[in-house]
Amino acid sequence: MSSPSIAVIGAGAAGTAAARTLQAAGVEVDLYARSGETPYNRTLVNKGIAIGLLEPAQAALPDTGATTRLETVRGLDPRSRQLRLDSGDTGAYDALVIATGSRPRALDEEVIGRDQAISAGRLTTLHSAADAVRVRDLLATTQPARVLMIGGGLVASETASLLIDASHDVALITRAAIPGASAIGEHVARRLRDLHRPQHAAYLERTVRSIRTHTDRISITLNDGSKVEGDLAVVAHGTVPAAPSPWTGPDGIPVDSRLRSLHAPRQRIYAAGGVAVHHYPGHGSYRIDHWDDSVAQGIHAAKALLHDLGMAGDPGQYLPSSLFSASIHGHTLTGAGHPALGTRSRIICEEPLITAHYLGDALVALTGVDSAGPLRDLMPRLHHPDPAADPVTRQGA
Ligand SMILES: Cc1cc2nc3c(=O)[nH]c(=O)nc-3n(C[C@H](O)[C@H](O)[C@H](O)COP(=O)(O)OP(=O)(O)OC[C@H]3O[C@@H](n4cnc5c(N)ncnc54)[C@H](O)[C@@H]3O)c2cc1C
């Protein structure tokens, strides 16, 4: 094929990385971003925009060299290789990377009073630049504000920490007894919980039953009957994949080891980042929603595409091994790989804390607190059998 027409849908972490890799290989790319939205770095939504450090324009991503088309892709037909665009136009492609990311998991629609709180601007997700502007504007009118953070994962914990630093009051409401344990492993999540404790209230093992919106505040009733009041509630309890039709359901786009769509084999459709659902040998399906891993997936999908077009070698199996980190109450949580793949874990260093996560004898992830340097040194061991994972040390799970 002399000059293949390549489309990338989604101009975030995975999409821009894929576009840059393809452009560098001499392939022209059409990069589709949402209508009316300048592509931006989502990690700055809480760390920059919501706390008033950055204007949304300052979170814009650098140019990739691809032709950027600001038009939401509504759907596609894998057989005719046509995209359906917001304007009603169509776009043709020979090969396609879908990198449309995720959307925030909403608060259950059965929560009484949810919609009134949203309409009054007192209940919001914190996923987009528009969400961040909403939070920033409300915080600007109420100093200090009382913020109810619904969720206990990395984004919720980091945002809670940022708000405390900005002199606001925060209460964390989480379903889990040890917030974040499924994402970072129990040992590190316990340490994280201990970091939160002196800083703010935490309602653990609680869910939201109902919300009452008043003119100047909201009050939330939890499942145990207790009540908590705030100026604003932020929902940050995970994401679900966001794909164009025919993948609009909650299941994302299942991919093979080269990130080719399993639903459209041989049709040169690839998926990367928060929208892609992977399978790990000996494990079920999994999805990762971290920036660096999405970048790695975007690059991998682009290389697989170039290979399938006969323009490059086989990039091999995609295995998650990127770093992620979060600054929480003056400490840095660092991870590499995907801890949720592990079926057991053991502490390999108490201070600074480093935990290894294993699937069988293979080291699949590392997590730690204030241990970025030594954790990085261990990264080459990821996805290899670890001689230290013997039956004696296995008891450390
Ligand atoms: C508040 C917040 C803070 C975070 N902080 C961190 C952090 O510190 N470290 C970290 O590792 N991760 C962090 N993350 C997670 C990280 O941002 C995501 O994992 C990463 O952005 C996923 O990359 P992606 O390319 O899959 O999706 P995105 O970067 O979200 O990009 C997807 C793009 O596709 C566009 N799109 C969607 N549908 C369409 C369509 N139909 N047509 C055209 N365009 C479309 C979207 O508008 C978006 O621009 C954070 C997330 C949030 C919400």
JSON list of C-alpha atoms in Angstrom, two decimals, residues 25-172:
[
{"chain": "A", "resi": 25, "resn": "ALA", "atom": "CA", "xyz": [7.11, 6.67, 10.35]},
{"chain": "A", "resi": 26, "resn": "GLY", "atom": "CA", "xyz": [6.14, 8.92, 7.42]},
{"chain": "A", "resi": 27, "resn": "VAL", "atom": "CA", "xyz": [2.43, 8.12, 7.48]},
{"chain": "A", "resi": 28, "resn": "GLU", "atom": "CA", "xyz": [-0.13, 10.94, 7.22]},
{"chain": "A", "resi": 29, "resn": "VAL", "atom": "CA", "xyz": [-2.73, 10.82, 9.98]},
{"chain": "A", "resi": 30, "resn": "ASP", "atom": "CA", "xyz": [-6.17, 12.37, 10.49]},
{"chain": "A", "resi": 31, "resn": "LEU", "atom": "CA", "xyz": [-6.52, 12.88, 14.23]},
{"chain": "A", "resi": 32, "resn": "TYR", "atom": "CA", "xyz": [-10.14, 13.34, 15.34]},
{"chain": "A", "resi": 33, "resn": "ALA", "atom": "CA", "xyz": [-10.83, 15.31, 18.54]},
{"chain": "A", "resi": 34, "resn": "ARG", "atom": "CA", "xyz": [-14.22, 16.19, 20.00]},
{"chain": "A", "resi": 35, "resn": "SER", "atom": "CA", "xyz": [-16.10, 19.00, 18.25]},
{"chain": "A", "resi": 36, "resn": "GLY", "atom": "CA", "xyz": [-15.22, 22.36, 19.78]},
{"chain": "A", "resi": 37, "resn": "GLU", "atom": "CA", "xyz": [-12.59, 20.92, 22.16]},
{"chain": "A", "resi": 38, "resn": "THR", "atom": "CA", "xyz": [-8.90, 21.78, 22.01]},
{"chain": "A", "resi": 39, "resn": "PRO", "atom": "CA", "xyz": [-7.09, 18.56, 22.99]},
{"chain": "A", "resi": 40, "resn": "TYR", "atom": "CA", "xyz": [-5.77, 18.83, 26.57]},
{"chain": "A", "resi": 41, "resn": "ASN", "atom": "CA", "xyz": [-3.87, 16.92, 29.20]},
{"chain": "A", "resi": 42, "resn": "ARG", "atom": "CA", "xyz": [-6.49, 15.34, 31.44]},
{"chain": "A", "resi": 43, "resn": "THR", "atom": "CA", "xyz": [-4.08, 14.89, 34.37]},
{"chain": "A", "resi": 44, "resn": "LEU", "atom": "CA", "xyz": [-4.14, 18.69, 34.78]},
{"chain": "A", "resi": 45, "resn": "VAL", "atom": "CA", "xyz": [-7.91, 18.76, 35.36]},
{"chain": "A", "resi": 46, "resn": "ASN", "atom": "CA", "xyz": [-7.47, 18.46, 39.14]},
{"chain": "A", "resi": 47, "resn": "LYS", "atom": "CA", "xyz": [-3.82, 19.46, 39.54]},
{"chain": "A", "resi": 48, "resn": "GLY", "atom": "CA", "xyz": [-4.09, 22.64, 37.45]},
{"chain": "A", "resi": 49, "resn": "ILE", "atom": "CA", "xyz": [-7.54, 23.85, 36.42]},
{"chain": "A", "resi": 50, "resn": "ALA", "atom": "CA", "xyz": [-9.77, 22.90, 39.37]},
{"chain": "A", "resi": 51, "resn": "ILE", "atom": "CA", "xyz": [-7.52, 24.60, 41.90]},
{"chain": "A", "resi": 52, "resn": "GLY", "atom": "CA", "xyz": [-7.09, 27.72, 39.76]},
{"chain": "A", "resi": 53, "resn": "LEU", "atom": "CA", "xyz": [-3.39, 27.23, 38.92]},
{"chain": "A", "resi": 54, "resn": "LEU", "atom": "CA", "xyz": [-3.99, 26.94, 35.17]},
{"chain": "A", "resi": 55, "resn": "GLU", "atom": "CA", "xyz": [-6.51, 28.25, 32.68]},
{"chain": "A", "resi": 56, "resn": "PRO", "atom": "CA", "xyz": [-7.93, 25.44, 30.48]},
{"chain": "A", "resi": 57, "resn": "ALA", "atom": "CA", "xyz": [-5.93, 26.76, 27.48]},
{"chain": "A", "resi": 58, "resn": "GLN", "atom": "CA", "xyz": [-2.70, 26.21, 29.45]},
{"chain": "A", "resi": 59, "resn": "ALA", "atom": "CA", "xyz": [-3.49, 22.48, 29.70]},
{"chain": "A", "resi": 60, "resn": "ALA", "atom": "CA", "xyz": [-3.52, 22.09, 25.89]},
{"chain": "A", "resi": 61, "resn": "LEU", "atom": "CA", "xyz": [-1.47, 19.24, 24.45]},
{"chain": "A", "resi": 62, "resn": "PRO", "atom": "CA", "xyz": [1.38, 20.02, 22.04]},
{"chain": "A", "resi": 63, "resn": "ASP", "atom": "CA", "xyz": [0.78, 19.64, 18.30]},
{"chain": "A", "resi": 64, "resn": "THR", "atom": "CA", "xyz": [1.44, 16.13, 16.95]},
{"chain": "A", "resi": 65, "resn": "GLY", "atom": "CA", "xyz": [2.09, 17.09, 13.33]},
{"chain": "A", "resi": 66, "resn": "ALA", "atom": "CA", "xyz": [-1.04, 15.17, 12.28]},
{"chain": "A", "resi": 67, "resn": "THR", "atom": "CA", "xyz": [-4.04, 16.84, 10.65]},
{"chain": "A", "resi": 68, "resn": "THR", "atom": "CA", "xyz": [-6.28, 17.53, 13.65]},
{"chain": "A", "resi": 69, "resn": "ARG", "atom": "CA", "xyz": [-10.01, 17.50, 12.88]},
{"chain": "A", "resi": 70, "resn": "LEU", "atom": "CA", "xyz": [-12.19, 18.96, 15.64]},
{"chain": "A", "resi": 71, "resn": "GLU", "atom": "CA", "xyz": [-15.15, 16.72, 14.98]},
{"chain": "A", "resi": 72, "resn": "THR", "atom": "CA", "xyz": [-16.65, 14.08, 17.26]},
{"chain": "A", "resi": 73, "resn": "VAL", "atom": "CA", "xyz": [-16.81, 10.66, 15.60]},
{"chain": "A", "resi": 74, "resn": "ARG", "atom": "CA", "xyz": [-20.31, 9.30, 16.24]},
{"chain": "A", "resi": 75, "resn": "GLY", "atom": "CA", "xyz": [-19.71, 5.82, 14.91]},
{"chain": "A", "resi": 76, "resn": "LEU", "atom": "CA", "xyz": [-18.03, 3.72, 12.29]},
{"chain": "A", "resi": 77, "resn": "ASP", "atom": "CA", "xyz": [-18.70, 0.87, 9.91]},
{"chain": "A", "resi": 78, "resn": "PRO", "atom": "CA", "xyz": [-15.80, -1.60, 10.11]},
{"chain": "A", "resi": 79, "resn": "ARG", "atom": "CA", "xyz": [-16.76, -3.28, 6.83]},
{"chain": "A", "resi": 80, "resn": "SER", "atom": "CA", "xyz": [-16.89, -0.19, 4.61]},
{"chain": "A", "resi": 81, "resn": "ARG", "atom": "CA", "xyz": [-14.16, 1.54, 6.70]},
{"chain": "A", "resi": 82, "resn": "GLN", "atom": "CA", "xyz": [-16.18, 4.72, 7.04]},
{"chain": "A", "resi": 83, "resn": "LEU", "atom": "CA", "xyz": [-16.45, 7.08, 10.01]},
{"chain": "A", "resi": 84, "resn": "ARG", "atom": "CA", "xyz": [-19.72, 8.92, 10.76]},
{"chain": "A", "resi": 85, "resn": "LEU", "atom": "CA", "xyz": [-18.91, 12.44, 11.88]},
{"chain": "A", "resi": 86, "resn": "ASP", "atom": "CA", "xyz": [-20.79, 14.98, 14.01]},
{"chain": "A", "resi": 87, "resn": "SER", "atom": "CA", "xyz": [-21.48, 17.18, 10.99]},
{"chain": "A", "resi": 88, "resn": "GLY", "atom": "CA", "xyz": [-23.19, 14.31, 9.13]},
{"chain": "A", "resi": 89, "resn": "ASP", "atom": "CA", "xyz": [-20.15, 13.91, 6.85]},
{"chain": "A", "resi": 90, "resn": "THR", "atom": "CA", "xyz": [-18.27, 10.65, 6.53]},
{"chain": "A", "resi": 91, "resn": "GLY", "atom": "CA", "xyz": [-14.54, 9.98, 6.63]},
{"chain": "A", "resi": 92, "resn": "ALA", "atom": "CA", "xyz": [-12.74, 7.04, 5.00]},
{"chain": "A", "resi": 93, "resn": "TYR", "atom": "CA", "xyz": [-9.77, 5.17, 6.43]},
{"chain": "A", "resi": 94, "resn": "ASP", "atom": "CA", "xyz": [-7.60, 2.16, 5.62]},
{"chain": "A", "resi": 95, "resn": "ALA", "atom": "CA", "xyz": [-6.59, 1.62, 9.23]},
{"chain": "A", "resi": 96, "resn": "LEU", "atom": "CA", "xyz": [-7.90, 3.09, 12.46]},
{"chain": "A", "resi": 97, "resn": "VAL", "atom": "CA", "xyz": [-6.75, 3.61, 16.05]},
{"chain": "A", "resi": 98, "resn": "ILE", "atom": "CA", "xyz": [-9.56, 4.20, 18.55]},
{"chain": "A", "resi": 99, "resn": "ALA", "atom": "CA", "xyz": [-8.30, 6.14, 21.57]},
{"chain": "A", "resi": 100, "resn": "THR", "atom": "CA", "xyz": [-11.46, 7.71, 22.95]},
{"chain": "A", "resi": 101, "resn": "GLY", "atom": "CA", "xyz": [-10.58, 7.16, 26.61]},
{"chain": "A", "resi": 102, "resn": "SER", "atom": "CA", "xyz": [-13.14, 6.83, 29.36]},
{"chain": "A", "resi": 103, "resn": "ARG", "atom": "CA", "xyz": [-15.93, 8.75, 31.00]},
{"chain": "A", "resi": 104, "resn": "PRO", "atom": "CA", "xyz": [-16.51, 9.13, 34.73]},
{"chain": "A", "resi": 105, "resn": "ARG", "atom": "CA", "xyz": [-18.67, 6.57, 36.46]},
{"chain": "A", "resi": 106, "resn": "ALA", "atom": "CA", "xyz": [-21.77, 8.48, 37.48]},
{"chain": "A", "resi": 107, "resn": "LEU", "atom": "CA", "xyz": [-23.42, 8.36, 40.89]},
{"chain": "A", "resi": 108, "resn": "ASP", "atom": "CA", "xyz": [-26.14, 5.72, 40.83]},
{"chain": "A", "resi": 109, "resn": "GLU", "atom": "CA", "xyz": [-29.36, 7.13, 39.35]},
{"chain": "A", "resi": 110, "resn": "GLU", "atom": "CA", "xyz": [-31.26, 5.57, 42.27]},
{"chain": "A", "resi": 111, "resn": "VAL", "atom": "CA", "xyz": [-29.67, 8.08, 44.66]},
{"chain": "A", "resi": 112, "resn": "ILE", "atom": "CA", "xyz": [-32.59, 10.31, 45.63]},
{"chain": "A", "resi": 113, "resn": "GLY", "atom": "CA", "xyz": [-31.98, 13.99, 44.84]},
{"chain": "A", "resi": 114, "resn": "ARG", "atom": "CA", "xyz": [-29.00, 13.30, 42.56]},
{"chain": "A", "resi": 115, "resn": "ASP", "atom": "CA", "xyz": [-30.31, 15.23, 39.56]},
{"chain": "A", "resi": 116, "resn": "GLN", "atom": "CA", "xyz": [-31.38, 18.31, 41.58]},
{"chain": "A", "resi": 117, "resn": "ALA", "atom": "CA", "xyz": [-27.88, 18.50, 43.09]},
{"chain": "A", "resi": 118, "resn": "ILE", "atom": "CA", "xyz": [-26.33, 18.29, 39.62]},
{"chain": "A", "resi": 119, "resn": "SER", "atom": "CA", "xyz": [-28.65, 21.02, 38.24]},
{"chain": "A", "resi": 120, "resn": "ALA", "atom": "CA", "xyz": [-27.81, 23.28, 41.19]},
{"chain": "A", "resi": 121, "resn": "GLY", "atom": "CA", "xyz": [-24.09, 22.85, 40.40]},
{"chain": "A", "resi": 122, "resn": "ARG", "atom": "CA", "xyz": [-23.39, 21.27, 43.79]},
{"chain": "A", "resi": 123, "resn": "LEU", "atom": "CA", "xyz": [-22.71, 17.72, 42.57]},
{"chain": "A", "resi": 124, "resn": "THR", "atom": "CA", "xyz": [-20.17, 17.18, 39.78]},
{"chain": "A", "resi": 125, "resn": "THR", "atom": "CA", "xyz": [-17.73, 14.72, 38.34]},
{"chain": "A", "resi": 126, "resn": "LEU", "atom": "CA", "xyz": [-14.09, 15.83, 37.95]},
{"chain": "A", "resi": 127, "resn": "HIS", "atom": "CA", "xyz": [-13.03, 14.38, 34.62]},
{"chain": "A", "resi": 128, "resn": "SER", "atom": "CA", "xyz": [-13.12, 17.13, 32.01]},
{"chain": "A", "resi": 129, "resn": "ALA", "atom": "CA", "xyz": [-11.82, 20.69, 31.77]},
{"chain": "A", "resi": 130, "resn": "ALA", "atom": "CA", "xyz": [-15.46, 21.86, 31.96]},
{"chain": "A", "resi": 131, "resn": "ASP", "atom": "CA", "xyz": [-15.91, 19.96, 35.26]},
{"chain": "A", "resi": 132, "resn": "ALA", "atom": "CA", "xyz": [-12.75, 21.57, 36.58]},
{"chain": "A", "resi": 133, "resn": "VAL", "atom": "CA", "xyz": [-13.93, 25.08, 35.70]},
{"chain": "A", "resi": 134, "resn": "ARG", "atom": "CA", "xyz": [-17.22, 24.36, 37.51]},
{"chain": "A", "resi": 135, "resn": "VAL", "atom": "CA", "xyz": [-15.32, 23.25, 40.64]},
{"chain": "A", "resi": 136, "resn": "ARG", "atom": "CA", "xyz": [-12.89, 26.18, 40.42]},
{"chain": "A", "resi": 137, "resn": "ASP", "atom": "CA", "xyz": [-15.71, 28.72, 40.13]},
{"chain": "A", "resi": 138, "resn": "LEU", "atom": "CA", "xyz": [-17.64, 27.31, 43.07]},
{"chain": "A", "resi": 139, "resn": "LEU", "atom": "CA", "xyz": [-14.52, 27.16, 45.25]},
{"chain": "A", "resi": 140, "resn": "ALA", "atom": "CA", "xyz": [-13.80, 30.80, 44.39]},
{"chain": "A", "resi": 141, "resn": "THR", "atom": "CA", "xyz": [-17.10, 31.88, 45.95]},
{"chain": "A", "resi": 142, "resn": "THR", "atom": "CA", "xyz": [-16.71, 29.86, 49.17]},
{"chain": "A", "resi": 143, "resn": "GLN", "atom": "CA", "xyz": [-13.49, 30.10, 51.22]},
{"chain": "A", "resi": 144, "resn": "PRO", "atom": "CA", "xyz": [-12.93, 27.69, 52.78]},
{"chain": "A", "resi": 145, "resn": "ALA", "atom": "CA", "xyz": [-15.33, 25.34, 51.02]},
{"chain": "A", "resi": 146, "resn": "ARG", "atom": "CA", "xyz": [-16.56, 22.05, 52.48]},
{"chain": "A", "resi": 147, "resn": "VAL", "atom": "CA", "xyz": [-16.03, 19.44, 49.76]},
{"chain": "A", "resi": 148, "resn": "LEU", "atom": "CA", "xyz": [-17.49, 15.94, 49.94]},
{"chain": "A", "resi": 149, "resn": "MET", "atom": "CA", "xyz": [-15.28, 13.66, 47.86]},
{"chain": "A", "resi": 150, "resn": "ILE", "atom": "CA", "xyz": [-17.17, 10.55, 46.73]},
{"chain": "A", "resi": 151, "resn": "GLY", "atom": "CA", "xyz": [-14.49, 7.97, 45.91]},
{"chain": "A", "resi": 152, "resn": "GLY", "atom": "CA", "xyz": [-11.18, 6.86, 47.38]},
{"chain": "A", "resi": 153, "resn": "GLY", "atom": "CA", "xyz": [-8.94, 6.01, 44.41]},
{"chain": "A", "resi": 154, "resn": "LEU", "atom": "CA", "xyz": [-5.93, 7.94, 43.21]},
{"chain": "A", "resi": 155, "resn": "VAL", "atom": "CA", "xyz": [-7.82, 10.84, 41.60]},
{"chain": "A", "resi": 156, "resn": "ALA", "atom": "CA", "xyz": [-10.11, 11.28, 44.64]},
{"chain": "A", "resi": 157, "resn": "SER", "atom": "CA", "xyz": [-7.20, 11.02, 47.11]},
{"chain": "A", "resi": 158, "resn": "GLU", "atom": "CA", "xyz": [-4.97, 13.36, 45.17]},
{"chain": "A", "resi": 159, "resn": "THR", "atom": "CA", "xyz": [-7.79, 15.90, 44.72]},
{"chain": "A", "resi": 160, "resn": "ALA", "atom": "CA", "xyz": [-8.60, 15.72, 48.44]},
{"chain": "A", "resi": 161, "resn": "SER", "atom": "CA", "xyz": [-4.95, 16.47, 49.18]},
{"chain": "A", "resi": 162, "resn": "LEU", "atom": "CA", "xyz": [-4.86, 19.40, 46.72]},
{"chain": "A", "resi": 163, "resn": "LEU", "atom": "CA", "xyz": [-8.01, 20.90, 48.26]},
{"chain": "A", "resi": 164, "resn": "ILE", "atom": "CA", "xyz": [-6.63, 20.58, 51.81]},
{"chain": "A", "resi": 165, "resn": "ASP", "atom": "CA", "xyz": [-3.46, 22.36, 50.63]},
{"chain": "A", "resi": 166, "resn": "ALA", "atom": "CA", "xyz": [-5.72, 25.14, 49.32]},
{"chain": "A", "resi": 167, "resn": "SER", "atom": "CA", "xyz": [-7.26, 25.42, 52.84]},
{"chain": "A", "resi": 168, "resn": "HIS", "atom": "CA", "xyz": [-10.60, 23.77, 52.05]},
{"chain": "A", "resi": 169, "resn": "ASP", "atom": "CA", "xyz": [-12.28, 21.14, 54.24]},
{"chain": "A", "resi": 170, "resn": "VAL", "atom": "CA", "xyz": [-12.67, 17.68, 52.74]},
{"chain": "A", "resi": 171, "resn": "ALA", "atom": "CA", "xyz": [-14.61, 14.59, 53.75]},
{"chain": "A", "resi": 172, "resn": "LEU", "atom": "CA", "xyz": [-13.97, 11.37, 51.83]}
]
